[in-house]
Coordinates of C-alpha atoms and ligand atoms in Angstrom, one line a residue:
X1 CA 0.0 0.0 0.0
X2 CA 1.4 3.6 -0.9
X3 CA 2.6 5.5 2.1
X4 CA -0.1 8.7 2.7
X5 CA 1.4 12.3 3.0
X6 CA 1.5 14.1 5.9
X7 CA 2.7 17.7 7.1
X8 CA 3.5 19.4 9.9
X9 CA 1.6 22.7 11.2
X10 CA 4.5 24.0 13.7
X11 CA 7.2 22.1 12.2
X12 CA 9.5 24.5 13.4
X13 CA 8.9 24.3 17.0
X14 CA 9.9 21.9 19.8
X15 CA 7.0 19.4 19.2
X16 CA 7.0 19.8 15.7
X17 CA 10.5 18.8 15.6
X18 CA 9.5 15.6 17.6
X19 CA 6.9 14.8 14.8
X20 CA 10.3 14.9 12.3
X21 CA 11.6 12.9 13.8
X22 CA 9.0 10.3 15.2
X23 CA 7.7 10.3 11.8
X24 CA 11.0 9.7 10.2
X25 CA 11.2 6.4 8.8
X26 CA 7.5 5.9 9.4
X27 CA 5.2 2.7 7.9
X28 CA 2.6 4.1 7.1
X29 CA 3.3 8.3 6.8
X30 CA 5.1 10.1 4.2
X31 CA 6.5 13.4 5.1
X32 CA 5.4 16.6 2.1
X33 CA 5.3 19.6 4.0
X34 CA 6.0 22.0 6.5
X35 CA 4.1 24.8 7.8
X36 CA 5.3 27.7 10.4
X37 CA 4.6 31.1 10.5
X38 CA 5.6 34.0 8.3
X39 CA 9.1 34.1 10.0
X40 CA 10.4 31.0 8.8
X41 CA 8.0 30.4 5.1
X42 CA 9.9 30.3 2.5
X43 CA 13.3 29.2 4.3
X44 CA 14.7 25.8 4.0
X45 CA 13.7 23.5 6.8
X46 CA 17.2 23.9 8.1
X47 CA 17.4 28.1 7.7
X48 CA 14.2 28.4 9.6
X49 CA 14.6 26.0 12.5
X50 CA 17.1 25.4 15.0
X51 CA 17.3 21.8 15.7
X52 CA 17.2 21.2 19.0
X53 CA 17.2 17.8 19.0
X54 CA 20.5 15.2 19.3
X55 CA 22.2 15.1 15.9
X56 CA 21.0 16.9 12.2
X57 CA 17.5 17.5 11.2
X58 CA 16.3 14.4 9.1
X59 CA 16.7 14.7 5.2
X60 CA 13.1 14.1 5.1
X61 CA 12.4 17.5 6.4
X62 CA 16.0 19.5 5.9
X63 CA 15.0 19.1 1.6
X64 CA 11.8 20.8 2.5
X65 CA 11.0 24.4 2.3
X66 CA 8.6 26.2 5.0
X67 CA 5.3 27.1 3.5
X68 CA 3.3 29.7 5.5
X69 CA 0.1 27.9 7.6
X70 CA -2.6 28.6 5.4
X71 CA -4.7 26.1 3.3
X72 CA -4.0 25.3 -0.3
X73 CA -0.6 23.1 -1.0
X74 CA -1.0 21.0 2.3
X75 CA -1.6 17.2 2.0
X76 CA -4.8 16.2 3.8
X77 CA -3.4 14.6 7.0
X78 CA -1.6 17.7 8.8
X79 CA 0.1 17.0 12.5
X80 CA -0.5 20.5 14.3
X81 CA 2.1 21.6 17.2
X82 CA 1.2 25.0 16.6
X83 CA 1.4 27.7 19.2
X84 CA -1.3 27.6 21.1
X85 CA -2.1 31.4 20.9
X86 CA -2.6 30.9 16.9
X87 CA -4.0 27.7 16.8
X88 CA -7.5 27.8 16.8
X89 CA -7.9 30.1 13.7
X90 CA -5.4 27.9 11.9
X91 CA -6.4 24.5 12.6
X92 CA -10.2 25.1 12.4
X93 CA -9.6 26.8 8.6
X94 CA -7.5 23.8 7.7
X95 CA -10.4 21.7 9.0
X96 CA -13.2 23.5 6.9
X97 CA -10.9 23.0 4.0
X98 CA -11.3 19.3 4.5
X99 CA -7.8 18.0 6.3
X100 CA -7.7 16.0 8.6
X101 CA -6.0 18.1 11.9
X102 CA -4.5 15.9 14.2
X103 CA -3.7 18.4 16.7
X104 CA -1.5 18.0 19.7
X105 CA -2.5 21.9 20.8
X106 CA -4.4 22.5 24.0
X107 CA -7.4 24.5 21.8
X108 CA -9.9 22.4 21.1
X109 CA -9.1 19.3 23.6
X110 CA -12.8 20.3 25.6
X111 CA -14.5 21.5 22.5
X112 CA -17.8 19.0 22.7
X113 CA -17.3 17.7 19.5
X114 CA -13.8 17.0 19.1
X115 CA -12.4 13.7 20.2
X116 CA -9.5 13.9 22.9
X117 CA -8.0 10.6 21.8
X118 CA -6.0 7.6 23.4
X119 CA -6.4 4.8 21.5
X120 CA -5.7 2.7 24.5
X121 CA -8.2 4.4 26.4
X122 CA -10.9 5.6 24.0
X123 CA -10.5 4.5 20.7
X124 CA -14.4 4.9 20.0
X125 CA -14.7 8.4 21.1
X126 CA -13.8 9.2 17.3
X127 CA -17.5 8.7 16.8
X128 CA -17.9 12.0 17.6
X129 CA -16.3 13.0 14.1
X130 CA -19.6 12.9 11.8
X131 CA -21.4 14.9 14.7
X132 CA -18.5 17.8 14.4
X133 CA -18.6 17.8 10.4
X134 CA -22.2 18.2 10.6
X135 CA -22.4 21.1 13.3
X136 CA -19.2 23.0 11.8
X137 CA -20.2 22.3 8.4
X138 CA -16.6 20.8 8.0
X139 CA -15.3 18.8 5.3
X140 CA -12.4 18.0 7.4
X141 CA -12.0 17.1 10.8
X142 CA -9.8 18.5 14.4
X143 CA -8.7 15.3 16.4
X144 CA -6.6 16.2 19.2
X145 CA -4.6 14.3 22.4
X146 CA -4.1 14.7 25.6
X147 CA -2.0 17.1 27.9
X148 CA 1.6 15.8 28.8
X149 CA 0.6 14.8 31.8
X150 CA -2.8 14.1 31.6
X151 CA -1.6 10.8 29.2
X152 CA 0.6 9.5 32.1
X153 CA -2.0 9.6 34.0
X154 CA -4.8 8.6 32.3
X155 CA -2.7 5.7 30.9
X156 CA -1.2 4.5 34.3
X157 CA -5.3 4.6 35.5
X158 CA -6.6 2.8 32.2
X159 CA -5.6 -0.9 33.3
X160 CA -7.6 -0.1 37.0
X161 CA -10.7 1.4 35.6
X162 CA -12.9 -1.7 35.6
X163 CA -12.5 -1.3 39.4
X164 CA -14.6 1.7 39.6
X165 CA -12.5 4.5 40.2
X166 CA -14.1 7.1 42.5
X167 CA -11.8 9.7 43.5
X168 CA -7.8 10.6 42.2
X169 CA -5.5 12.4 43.8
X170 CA -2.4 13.0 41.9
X171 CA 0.7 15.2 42.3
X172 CA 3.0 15.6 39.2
X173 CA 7.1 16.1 38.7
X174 CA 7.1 17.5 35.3
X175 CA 10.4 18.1 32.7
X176 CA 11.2 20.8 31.6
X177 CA 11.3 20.0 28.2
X178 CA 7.0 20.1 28.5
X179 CA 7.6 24.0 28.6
X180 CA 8.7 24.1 24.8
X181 CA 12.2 26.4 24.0
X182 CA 14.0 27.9 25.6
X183 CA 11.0 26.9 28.4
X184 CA 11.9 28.2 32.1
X185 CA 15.0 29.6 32.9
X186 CA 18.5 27.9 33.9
X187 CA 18.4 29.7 37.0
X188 CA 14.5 29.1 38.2
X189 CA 15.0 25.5 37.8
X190 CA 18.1 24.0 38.4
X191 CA 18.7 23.0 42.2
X192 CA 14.9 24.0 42.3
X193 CA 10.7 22.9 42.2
X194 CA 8.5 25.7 40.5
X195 CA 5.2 24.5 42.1
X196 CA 2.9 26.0 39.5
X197 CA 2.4 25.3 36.0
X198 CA 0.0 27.6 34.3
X199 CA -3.7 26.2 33.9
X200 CA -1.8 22.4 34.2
X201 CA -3.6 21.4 37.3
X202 CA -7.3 22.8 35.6
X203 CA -6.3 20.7 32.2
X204 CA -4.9 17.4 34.4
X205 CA -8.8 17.7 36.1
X206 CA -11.1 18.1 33.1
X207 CA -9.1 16.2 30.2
X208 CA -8.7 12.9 32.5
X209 CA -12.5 13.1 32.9
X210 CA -13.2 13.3 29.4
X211 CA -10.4 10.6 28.2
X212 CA -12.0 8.3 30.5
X213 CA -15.5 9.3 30.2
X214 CA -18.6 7.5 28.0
X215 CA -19.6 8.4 23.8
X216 CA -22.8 9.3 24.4
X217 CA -24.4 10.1 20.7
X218 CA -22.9 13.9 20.5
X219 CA -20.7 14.0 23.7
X220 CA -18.7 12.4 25.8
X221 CA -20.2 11.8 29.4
X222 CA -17.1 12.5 31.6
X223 CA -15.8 10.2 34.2
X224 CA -17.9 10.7 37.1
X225 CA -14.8 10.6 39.9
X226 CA -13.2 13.4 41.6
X227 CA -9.7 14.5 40.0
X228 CA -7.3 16.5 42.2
X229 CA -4.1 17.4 40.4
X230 CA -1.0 18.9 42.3
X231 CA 1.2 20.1 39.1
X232 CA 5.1 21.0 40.0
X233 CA 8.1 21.3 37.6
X234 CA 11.1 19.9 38.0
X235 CA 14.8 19.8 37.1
X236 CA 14.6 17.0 34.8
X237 CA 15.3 16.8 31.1
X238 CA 12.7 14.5 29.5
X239 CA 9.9 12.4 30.9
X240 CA 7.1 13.3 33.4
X241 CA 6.6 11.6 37.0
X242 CA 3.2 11.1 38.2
X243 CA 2.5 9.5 42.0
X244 CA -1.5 8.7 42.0
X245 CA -3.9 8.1 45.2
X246 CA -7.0 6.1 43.9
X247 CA -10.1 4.9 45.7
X248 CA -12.5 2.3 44.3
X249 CA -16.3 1.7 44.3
X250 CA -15.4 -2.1 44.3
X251 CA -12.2 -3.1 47.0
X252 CA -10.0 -4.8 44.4
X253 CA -6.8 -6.2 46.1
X254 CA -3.3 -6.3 45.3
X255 CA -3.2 -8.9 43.1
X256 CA -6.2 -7.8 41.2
X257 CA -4.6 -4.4 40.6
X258 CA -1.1 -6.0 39.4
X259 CA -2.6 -8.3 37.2
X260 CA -5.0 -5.7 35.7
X261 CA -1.6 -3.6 35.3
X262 CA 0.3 -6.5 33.4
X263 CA -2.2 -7.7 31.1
X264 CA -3.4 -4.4 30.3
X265 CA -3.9 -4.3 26.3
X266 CA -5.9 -2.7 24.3
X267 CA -7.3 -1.3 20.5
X268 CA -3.7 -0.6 19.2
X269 CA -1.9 -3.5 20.1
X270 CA -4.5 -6.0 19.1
X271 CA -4.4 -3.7 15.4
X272 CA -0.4 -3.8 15.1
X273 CA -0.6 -0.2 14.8
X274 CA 3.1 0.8 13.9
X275 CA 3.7 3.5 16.8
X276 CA 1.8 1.3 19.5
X277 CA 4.5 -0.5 22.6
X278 CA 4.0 -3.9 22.2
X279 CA 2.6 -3.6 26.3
X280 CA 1.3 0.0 26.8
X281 CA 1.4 -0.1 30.5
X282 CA 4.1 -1.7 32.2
X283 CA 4.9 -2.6 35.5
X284 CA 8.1 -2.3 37.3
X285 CA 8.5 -4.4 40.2
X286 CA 11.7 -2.7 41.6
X287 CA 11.2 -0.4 44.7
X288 CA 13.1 2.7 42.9
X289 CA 10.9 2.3 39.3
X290 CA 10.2 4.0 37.4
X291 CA 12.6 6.8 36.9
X292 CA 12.9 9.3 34.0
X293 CA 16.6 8.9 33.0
X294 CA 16.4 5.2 33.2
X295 CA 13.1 4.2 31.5
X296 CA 11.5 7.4 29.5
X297 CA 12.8 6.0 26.6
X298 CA 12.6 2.7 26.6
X299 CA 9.4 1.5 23.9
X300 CA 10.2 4.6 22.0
X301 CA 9.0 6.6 24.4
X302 CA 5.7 5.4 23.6
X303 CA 4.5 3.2 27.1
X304 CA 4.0 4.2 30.1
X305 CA 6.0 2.5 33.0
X306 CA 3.8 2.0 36.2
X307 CA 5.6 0.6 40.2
X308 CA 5.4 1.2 43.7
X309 CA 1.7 -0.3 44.3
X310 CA 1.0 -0.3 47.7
X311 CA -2.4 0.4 49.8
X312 CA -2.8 4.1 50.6
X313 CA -4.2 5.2 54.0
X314 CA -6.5 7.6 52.8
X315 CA -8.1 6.3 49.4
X316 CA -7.6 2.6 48.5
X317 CA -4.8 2.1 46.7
X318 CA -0.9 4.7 45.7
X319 CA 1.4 4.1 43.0
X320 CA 3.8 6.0 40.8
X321 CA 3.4 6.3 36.5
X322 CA 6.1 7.6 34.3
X323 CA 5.4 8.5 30.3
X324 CA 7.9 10.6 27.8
X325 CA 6.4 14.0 27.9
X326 CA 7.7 15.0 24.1
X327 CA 6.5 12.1 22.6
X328 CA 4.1 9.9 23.9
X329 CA 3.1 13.0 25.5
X330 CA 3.0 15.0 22.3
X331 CA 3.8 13.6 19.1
X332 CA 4.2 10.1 19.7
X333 CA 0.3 10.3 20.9
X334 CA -1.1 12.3 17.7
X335 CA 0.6 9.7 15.3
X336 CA -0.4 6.7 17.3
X337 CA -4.1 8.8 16.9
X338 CA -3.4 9.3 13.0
X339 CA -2.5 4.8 12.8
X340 CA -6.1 4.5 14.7
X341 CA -8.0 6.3 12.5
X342 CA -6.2 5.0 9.0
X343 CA -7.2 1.5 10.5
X344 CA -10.6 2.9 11.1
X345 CA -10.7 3.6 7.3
X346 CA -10.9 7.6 8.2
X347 CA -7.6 8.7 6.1
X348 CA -7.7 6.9 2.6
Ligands
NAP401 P1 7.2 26.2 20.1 O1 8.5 25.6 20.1 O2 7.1 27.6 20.5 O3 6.7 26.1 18.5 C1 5.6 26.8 18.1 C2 5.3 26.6 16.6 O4 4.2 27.4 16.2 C3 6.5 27.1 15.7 O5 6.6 26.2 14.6 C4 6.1 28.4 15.2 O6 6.6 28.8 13.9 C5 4.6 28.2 15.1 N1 3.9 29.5 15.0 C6 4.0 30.5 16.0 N2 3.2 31.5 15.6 C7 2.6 31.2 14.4 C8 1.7 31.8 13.5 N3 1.3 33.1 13.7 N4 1.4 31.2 12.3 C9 1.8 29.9 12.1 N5 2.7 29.3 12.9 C10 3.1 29.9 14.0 O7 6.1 25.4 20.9 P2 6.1 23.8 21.3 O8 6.7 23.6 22.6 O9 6.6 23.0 20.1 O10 4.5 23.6 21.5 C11 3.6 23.5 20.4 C12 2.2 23.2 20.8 O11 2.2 21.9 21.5 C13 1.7 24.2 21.9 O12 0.3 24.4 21.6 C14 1.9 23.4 23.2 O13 1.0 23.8 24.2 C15 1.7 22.0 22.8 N6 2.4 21.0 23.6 C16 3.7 21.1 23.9 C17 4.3 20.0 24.6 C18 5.8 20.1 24.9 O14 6.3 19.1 25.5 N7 6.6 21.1 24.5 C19 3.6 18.9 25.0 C20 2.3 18.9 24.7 C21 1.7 19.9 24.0 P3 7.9 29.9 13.8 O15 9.1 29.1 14.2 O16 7.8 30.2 12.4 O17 7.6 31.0 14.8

């Protein structure tokens, strides 16, 4: 089958230079185009970006020249890691120009009728798409995922869910590389925990809900527990920490809650989708796992690493998730959402 072509809305930025790269090599995806602002269109790839990432931009996006972000030469699937003050406007004219927006920008994650997907989590909350055409009047379509954060945690909770999950209280050690380039400065962070993260904690509440929460016909009915999120950033590179306090309407014990962990699988894995870690949650039995340097990258950066289950005084149950932040917490997650829907028939 020939490979479909993709581009990149923000290919210029921190995420979009994750989507180069993820999608560098990729199965299924061809990369044809770049888009950025009026800065960089009309540069070379490699005039209007500075690769921040280990090693040379790929040749698949250094031959390419920057277009500006408006409809007209793009092919119909378009990544988006546009800035999020911009992205709105941009994404929803792309969308009413019939591409398909798979957007990794906060905008429209709580619009009603746009799916915030995890295709371990929620893969039929893209039933929501004919819905959003017909209210928009769209041709095309705005998929988006989660919040960095938000996908650790939703992911580390997936496995648990058929417990009943009442009430969360989580408290996050984020990287600094979730705050884009430059991100915060040298001096703020290192030796040093900035306790707030902008709207983080607000996002973390509302997105889990809605990941987790029931198609019903033109909108999803959100998880009915209680979310509490403590954000914090940290002093490390890549890969966000989350610990989580759980309580259950059933009592599941130990034993139920490590199995559910380790034989968690789910829509992508039983597709093959290319992008999907062959175990999507995994459990670390060590007392000091997971940590970022040691296991963020391992899958790709694409699972999420779970350990330290043990019974929590106040709720029912504690434990600790990990998850890479820039990719399966950014572009790893929209492509992974792009493989779902071309096995759904929705790209071709
Ligand atoms: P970034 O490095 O600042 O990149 C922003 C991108 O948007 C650049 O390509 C920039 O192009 C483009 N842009 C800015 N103004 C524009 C305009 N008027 N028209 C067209 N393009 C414009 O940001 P980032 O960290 O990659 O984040 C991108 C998005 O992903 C944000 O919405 C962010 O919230 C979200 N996100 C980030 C992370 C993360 O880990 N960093 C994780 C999850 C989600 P120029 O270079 O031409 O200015």
């Amino acid at each position: 089958m020939s490979k479909i072509e993709v581009g990149i809305l923000g290919a210029t930025g921190m995420v979009g230079q994750h989507f180069i790269k993820f999608l560098d090599g990729h199965p299924l995806f061809e990369l044809a185009w770049l888009g950025a602002s009026e800065r960089s269109a009309g540069k070379r790839y490699t005039e209007a970006a500075k690769w921040h990432l280990g090693g040379n931009a790929p040749e698949s996006a250094a031959r390419l020249t920057v277009d500006e972000a408006k409809p007209g030469s793009a092919p119909k699937l378009l990544f988006s890691a546009m800035d999020a003050s911009v992205a709105t406007e941009i994404e929803q004219a792309f969308a009413k120009a019939g591409h398909v927006v798979v957007s990794n920008s906060r905008n429209h994650r709580m619009d009603k009728d746009v799916p915030l997907l995890v295709p371990e989590i929620n893969a039929d909350h893209l039933k929501l798409i004919p819905g959003q055409q017909a209210l928009r009047g769209w041709k095309g379509q705005i998929v988006t995922n989660p919040n960095c954060s938000t996908i650790v945690l939703t992911m580390g909770l997936a496995p648990l869910a058929q417990f009943g999950i009442t009430k969360i209280v989580t408290t996050t050690l984020q990287a600094v590389s979730g705050a884009g380039y430059p991100g915060v400065p040298s001096m703020d962070i290192l030796g040093n925990v900035i306790p707030y993260i902008g709207n983080e904690e607000e996002k973390m509440q509302e997105e889990t809900q809605k990941i987790m929460g029931t198609f019903a016909g033109d909108h999803i009915e959100p998880l009915a527990a209680k979310v509490s999120a403590h954000c914090n950033r940290v002093a490390v590179v890549d890969g966000h920490t989350v610990t989580v306090s759980v309580e259950f309407s059933s009592k599941p014990t130990e034993a139920d809650l490590r199995n559910a962990f380790e034989t968690f699988y789910a829509v992508p894995q039983q597709r093959s989708l290319p992008s999907a870690p062959k175990r999507p949650v995994q459990y670390m039995p060590e007392a000091d796992r997971p940590q970022p340097r040691k296991d963020a990258e391992r899958d790709r950066g694409m699972a999420t690493f779970v350990g330290r289950l043990r019974p929590c005084p106040v709720f029912d149950w504690k434990f600790v998730a990990l998850g890479h932040n820039t990719i399966r917490g950014a572009a790893g997650a929209a492509v992974l959402n792009a493989e779902l829907m071309e096995s759904e028939g929705l790209l071709r």
